[in-house]
Coordinates of C-alpha atoms in Angstrom, one line a residue:
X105 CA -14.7 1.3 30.0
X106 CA -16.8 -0.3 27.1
X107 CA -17.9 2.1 25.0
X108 CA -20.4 0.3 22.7
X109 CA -23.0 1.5 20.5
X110 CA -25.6 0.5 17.5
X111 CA -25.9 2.2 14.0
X112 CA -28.5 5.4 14.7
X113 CA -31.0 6.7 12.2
X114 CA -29.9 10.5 11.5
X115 CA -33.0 11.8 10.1
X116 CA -34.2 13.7 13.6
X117 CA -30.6 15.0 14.3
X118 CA -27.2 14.4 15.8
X119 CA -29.3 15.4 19.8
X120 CA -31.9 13.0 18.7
X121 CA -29.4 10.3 18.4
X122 CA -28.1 11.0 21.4
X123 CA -31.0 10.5 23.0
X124 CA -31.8 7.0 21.6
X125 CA -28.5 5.7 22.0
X126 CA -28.6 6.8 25.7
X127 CA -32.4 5.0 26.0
X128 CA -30.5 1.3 25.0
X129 CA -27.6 2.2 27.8
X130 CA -24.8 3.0 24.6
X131 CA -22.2 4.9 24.8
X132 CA -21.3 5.5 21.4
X133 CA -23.1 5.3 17.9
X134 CA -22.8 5.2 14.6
X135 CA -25.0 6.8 11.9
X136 CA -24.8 7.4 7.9
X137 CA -23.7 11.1 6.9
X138 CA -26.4 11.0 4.3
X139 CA -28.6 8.8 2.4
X140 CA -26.4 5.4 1.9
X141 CA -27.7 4.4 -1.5
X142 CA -27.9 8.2 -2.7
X143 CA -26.0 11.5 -2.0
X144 CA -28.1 13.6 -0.2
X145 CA -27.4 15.3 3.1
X146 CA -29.7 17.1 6.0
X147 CA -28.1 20.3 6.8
X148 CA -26.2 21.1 9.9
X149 CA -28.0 22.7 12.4
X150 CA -25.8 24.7 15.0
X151 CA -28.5 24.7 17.7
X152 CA -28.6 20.7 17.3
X153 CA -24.9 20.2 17.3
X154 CA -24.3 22.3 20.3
X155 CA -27.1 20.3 22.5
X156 CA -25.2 17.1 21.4
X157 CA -22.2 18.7 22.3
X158 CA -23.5 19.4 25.5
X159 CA -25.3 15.9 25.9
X160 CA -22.4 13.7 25.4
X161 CA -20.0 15.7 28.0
X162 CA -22.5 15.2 30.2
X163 CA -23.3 11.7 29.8
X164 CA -19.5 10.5 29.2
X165 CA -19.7 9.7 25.9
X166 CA -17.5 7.9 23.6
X167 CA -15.9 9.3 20.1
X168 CA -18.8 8.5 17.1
X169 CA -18.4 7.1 13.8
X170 CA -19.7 8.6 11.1
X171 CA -20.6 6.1 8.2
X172 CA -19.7 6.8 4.1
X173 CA -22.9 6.3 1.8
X174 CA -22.2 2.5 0.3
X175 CA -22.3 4.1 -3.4
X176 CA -19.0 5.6 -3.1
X177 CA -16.7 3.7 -5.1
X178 CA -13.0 5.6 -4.8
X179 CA -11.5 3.3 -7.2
X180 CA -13.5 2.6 -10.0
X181 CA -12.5 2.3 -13.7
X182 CA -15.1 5.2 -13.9
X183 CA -13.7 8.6 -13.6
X184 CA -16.8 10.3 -12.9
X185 CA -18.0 8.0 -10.2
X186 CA -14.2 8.7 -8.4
X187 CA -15.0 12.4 -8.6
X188 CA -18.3 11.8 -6.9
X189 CA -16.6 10.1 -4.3
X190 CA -13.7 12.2 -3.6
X191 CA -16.6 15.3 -3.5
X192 CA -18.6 13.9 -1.6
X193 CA -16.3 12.4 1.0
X194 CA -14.7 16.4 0.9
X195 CA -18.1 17.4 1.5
X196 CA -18.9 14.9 4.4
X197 CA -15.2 15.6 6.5
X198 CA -16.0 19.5 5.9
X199 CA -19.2 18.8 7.6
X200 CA -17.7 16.4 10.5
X201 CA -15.8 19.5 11.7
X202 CA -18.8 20.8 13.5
X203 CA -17.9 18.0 15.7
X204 CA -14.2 17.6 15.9
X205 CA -12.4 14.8 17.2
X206 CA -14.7 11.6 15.7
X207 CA -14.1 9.3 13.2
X208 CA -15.6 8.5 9.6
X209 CA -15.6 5.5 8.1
X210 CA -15.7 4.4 4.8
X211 CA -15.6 0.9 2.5
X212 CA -12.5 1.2 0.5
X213 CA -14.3 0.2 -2.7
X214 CA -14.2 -2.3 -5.3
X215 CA -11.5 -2.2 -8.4
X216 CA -14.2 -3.8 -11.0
X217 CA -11.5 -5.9 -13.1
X218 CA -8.4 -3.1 -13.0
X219 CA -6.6 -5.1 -10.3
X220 CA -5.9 -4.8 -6.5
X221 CA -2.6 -2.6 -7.1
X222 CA -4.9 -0.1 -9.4
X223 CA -7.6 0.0 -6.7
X224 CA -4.9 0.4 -3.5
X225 CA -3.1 3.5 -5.7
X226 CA -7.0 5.5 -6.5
X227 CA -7.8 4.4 -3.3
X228 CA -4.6 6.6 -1.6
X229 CA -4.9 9.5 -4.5
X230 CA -8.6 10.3 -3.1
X231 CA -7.4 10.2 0.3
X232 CA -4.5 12.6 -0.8
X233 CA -6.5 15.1 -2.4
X234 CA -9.2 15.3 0.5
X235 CA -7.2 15.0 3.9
X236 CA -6.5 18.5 5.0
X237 CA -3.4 18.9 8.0
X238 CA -5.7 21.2 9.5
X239 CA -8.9 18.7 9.9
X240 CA -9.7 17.1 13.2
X241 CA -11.7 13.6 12.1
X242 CA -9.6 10.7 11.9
X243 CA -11.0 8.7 8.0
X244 CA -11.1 4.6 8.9
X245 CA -10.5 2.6 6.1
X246 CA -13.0 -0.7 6.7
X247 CA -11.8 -4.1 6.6
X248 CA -13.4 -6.0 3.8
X249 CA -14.7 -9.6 3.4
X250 CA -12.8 -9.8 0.0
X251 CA -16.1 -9.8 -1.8
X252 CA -15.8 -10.1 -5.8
X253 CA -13.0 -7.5 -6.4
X254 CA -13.3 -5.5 -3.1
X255 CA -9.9 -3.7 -1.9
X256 CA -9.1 -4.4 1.5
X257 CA -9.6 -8.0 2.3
X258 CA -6.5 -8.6 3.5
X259 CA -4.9 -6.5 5.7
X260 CA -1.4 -6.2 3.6
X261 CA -3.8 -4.5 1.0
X262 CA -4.8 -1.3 3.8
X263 CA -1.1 -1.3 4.9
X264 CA 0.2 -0.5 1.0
X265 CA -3.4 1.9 0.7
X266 CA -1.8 3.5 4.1
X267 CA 1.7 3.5 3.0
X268 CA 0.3 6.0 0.2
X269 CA -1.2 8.6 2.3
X270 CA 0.7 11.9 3.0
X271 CA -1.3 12.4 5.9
X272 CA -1.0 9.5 7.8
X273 CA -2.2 11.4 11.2
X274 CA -5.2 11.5 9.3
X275 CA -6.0 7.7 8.4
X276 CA -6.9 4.6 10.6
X277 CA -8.6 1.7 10.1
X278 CA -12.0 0.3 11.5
X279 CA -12.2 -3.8 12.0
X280 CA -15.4 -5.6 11.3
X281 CA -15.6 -8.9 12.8
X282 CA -18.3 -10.6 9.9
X283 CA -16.0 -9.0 7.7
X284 CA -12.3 -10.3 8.8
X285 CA -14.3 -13.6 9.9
X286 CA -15.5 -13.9 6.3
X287 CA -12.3 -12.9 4.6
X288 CA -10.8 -15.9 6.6
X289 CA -9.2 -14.6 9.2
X290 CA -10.4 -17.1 12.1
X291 CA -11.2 -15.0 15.0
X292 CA -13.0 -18.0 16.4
X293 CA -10.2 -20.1 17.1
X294 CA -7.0 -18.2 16.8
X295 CA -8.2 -14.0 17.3
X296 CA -4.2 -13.8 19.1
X297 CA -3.0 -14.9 15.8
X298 CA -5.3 -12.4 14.3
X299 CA -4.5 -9.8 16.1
X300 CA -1.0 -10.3 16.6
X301 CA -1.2 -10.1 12.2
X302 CA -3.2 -7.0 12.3
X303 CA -0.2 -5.4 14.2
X304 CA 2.2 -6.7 12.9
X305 CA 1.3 -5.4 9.2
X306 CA -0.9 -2.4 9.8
X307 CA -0.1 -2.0 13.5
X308 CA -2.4 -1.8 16.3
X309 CA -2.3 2.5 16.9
X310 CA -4.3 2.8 13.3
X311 CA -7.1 0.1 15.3
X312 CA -9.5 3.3 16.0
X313 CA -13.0 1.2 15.8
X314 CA -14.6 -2.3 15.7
X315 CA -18.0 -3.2 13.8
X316 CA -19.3 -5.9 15.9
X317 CA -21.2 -8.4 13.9
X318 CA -21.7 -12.6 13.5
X319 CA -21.7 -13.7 10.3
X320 CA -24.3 -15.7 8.5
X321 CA -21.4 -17.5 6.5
X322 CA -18.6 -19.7 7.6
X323 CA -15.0 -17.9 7.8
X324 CA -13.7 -17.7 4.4
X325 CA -16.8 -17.1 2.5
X326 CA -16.2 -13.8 1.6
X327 CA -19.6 -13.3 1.5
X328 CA -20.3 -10.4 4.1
X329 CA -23.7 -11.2 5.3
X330 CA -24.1 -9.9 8.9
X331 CA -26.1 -11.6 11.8
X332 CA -27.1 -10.9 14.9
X333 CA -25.0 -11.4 18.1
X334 CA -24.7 -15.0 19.1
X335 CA -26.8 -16.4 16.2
X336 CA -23.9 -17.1 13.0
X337 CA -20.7 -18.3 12.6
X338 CA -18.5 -16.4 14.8
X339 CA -20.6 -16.7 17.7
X340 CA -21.3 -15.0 21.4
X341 CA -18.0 -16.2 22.7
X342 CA -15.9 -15.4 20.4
X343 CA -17.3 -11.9 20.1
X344 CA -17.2 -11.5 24.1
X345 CA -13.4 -12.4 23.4
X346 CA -13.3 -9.7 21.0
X347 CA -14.3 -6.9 23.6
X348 CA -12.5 -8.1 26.2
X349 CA -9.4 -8.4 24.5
X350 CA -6.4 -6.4 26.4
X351 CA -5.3 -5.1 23.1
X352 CA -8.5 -4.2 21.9
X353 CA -9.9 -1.9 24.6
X354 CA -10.6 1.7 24.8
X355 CA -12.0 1.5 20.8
X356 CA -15.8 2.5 20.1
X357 CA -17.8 -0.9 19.3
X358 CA -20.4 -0.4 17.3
X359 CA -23.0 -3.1 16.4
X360 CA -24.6 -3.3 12.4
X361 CA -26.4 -6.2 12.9
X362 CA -30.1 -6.6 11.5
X363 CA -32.0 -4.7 14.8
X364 CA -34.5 -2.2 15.5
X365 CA -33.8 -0.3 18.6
X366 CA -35.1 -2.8 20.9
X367 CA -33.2 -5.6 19.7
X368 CA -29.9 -3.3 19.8
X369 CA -31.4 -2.8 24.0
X370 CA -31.2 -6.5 24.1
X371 CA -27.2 -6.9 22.1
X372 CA -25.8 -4.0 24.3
X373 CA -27.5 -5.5 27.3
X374 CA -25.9 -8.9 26.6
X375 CA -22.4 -7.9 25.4
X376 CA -21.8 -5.7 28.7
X377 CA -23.2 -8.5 30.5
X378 CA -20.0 -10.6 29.0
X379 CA -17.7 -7.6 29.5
X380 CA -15.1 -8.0 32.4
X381 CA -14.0 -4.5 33.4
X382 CA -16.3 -1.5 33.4
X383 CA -19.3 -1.7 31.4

């Protein structure tokens, strides 16, 4: 079964997005836990959750991803801007338990001149102080495309953030395709290679979700500049070998690239099209 899906507006509600990711034929979704340039978040409503609840048994749905606002920064040199991350990241897994069992994701953040190793240690202190044994949401660390000083461009640097955590039931990691592709790992020409790495040094059981994106920019760029399916770098086919992988299957696929809902339709349409087993 692919379970694929498109990033969702949460403004009208966790039912609402439901309902629009069922009208493109997804399975899945992803969707911001509040504004992803501030720190603001709609309330819970019990009423909504429990129709969503209800929608996705019915329908068969997939596990969701919930997305971290891009502001968050859990290592920077600034102590203040750590402690909004760590409370707001506290805030948004207390809030994910309404809906047990899904995953939220989050970009590791950037170390502004301290160093990798200082990042990679804040980085596993935050996650330390927020993961509870008790909580049901598995947090992803996102694979970076190395991006100025952005932790988690390689995947030896997740593996030592990972070796930190207490929790480790807790943590997994999500793989973005622009991102890996523009960190320079070539999943165009050698995604066995790839993926035989990613095992080796984080190991496959913490693979709990794929962004699927092209990239504007050639592998290595570390430039992080998304594109829609089939029309950058990476490429239709080497994305349809991404989903189709034997390795890779059974993960929510969610698509980020520049759509409205429509144009999601058309990418969902297209990939399940290229997909070999059940779509």
């Amino acid at each position: 079964m692919l379970f694929i899906g498109c990033h969702l507006s949460s403004a009208k509600g966790f039912a609402a997005m439901a309902e629009d990711a069922l009208k493109i034929n997804a399975n899945t979704f992803q969707f911001f836990t509040r504004n992803p340039r501030g720190s603001r978040a709609k309330a819970i409503d019990p009423k909504d959750v429990a129709a969503f609840l209800s929608m996705s048994r019915e329908q068969g749905m997939g596990v969701f991803v919930a997305h971290a606002p891009y502001t968050l920064n859990a290592c920077s040199k600034e102590e203040h801007t750590r402690e909004f991350a760590l409370q707001t990241m506290a805030d948004d897994l207390a809030r994910m338990e309404y809906l047990p069992g899904n995953l939220y994701n989050f970009h590791p953040g950037c170390h502004v001149g301290q160093g990798a190793q200082a990042g990679i240690e804040m980085i596993a202190e935050l996650l330390n102080k927020i993961l509870k044994p008790e909580q049901q949401t598995t947090v992803l660390l996102e694979t970076m495309a190395g991006k100025g000083t952005e932790v988690g461009g390689t995947f030896e640097e997740l593996r030592q953030i990972i070796d930190r955590v207490e929790l480790k039931d807790k943590v997994g990691v999500c793989l973005d395709t622009c991102h890996i592709h523009d960190a320079g790992y070539d999943i165009v020409h050698n995604l066995n290679g790839v993926i035989e790495g990613f095992d080796r040094v984080v190991g496959l059981g913490r693979l709990k979700a794929i962004h699927l994106n092209d990239s504007l920019n050639p592998c290595g760029s570390h430039k992080d500049r998304h594109a829609k399916i089939g029309e950058g770098h990476i490429g239709l086919e080497a994305l349809a070998n991404v989903i189709n992988h034997p390795k890779l299957q059974g993960r929510p696929v969610c698509l980020e690239t520049p759509n409205d809902l429509s144009g999601y339709a058309h990418e969902i349409a297209l990939l399940r099209g290229c997909f070999h087993g059940e779509a």
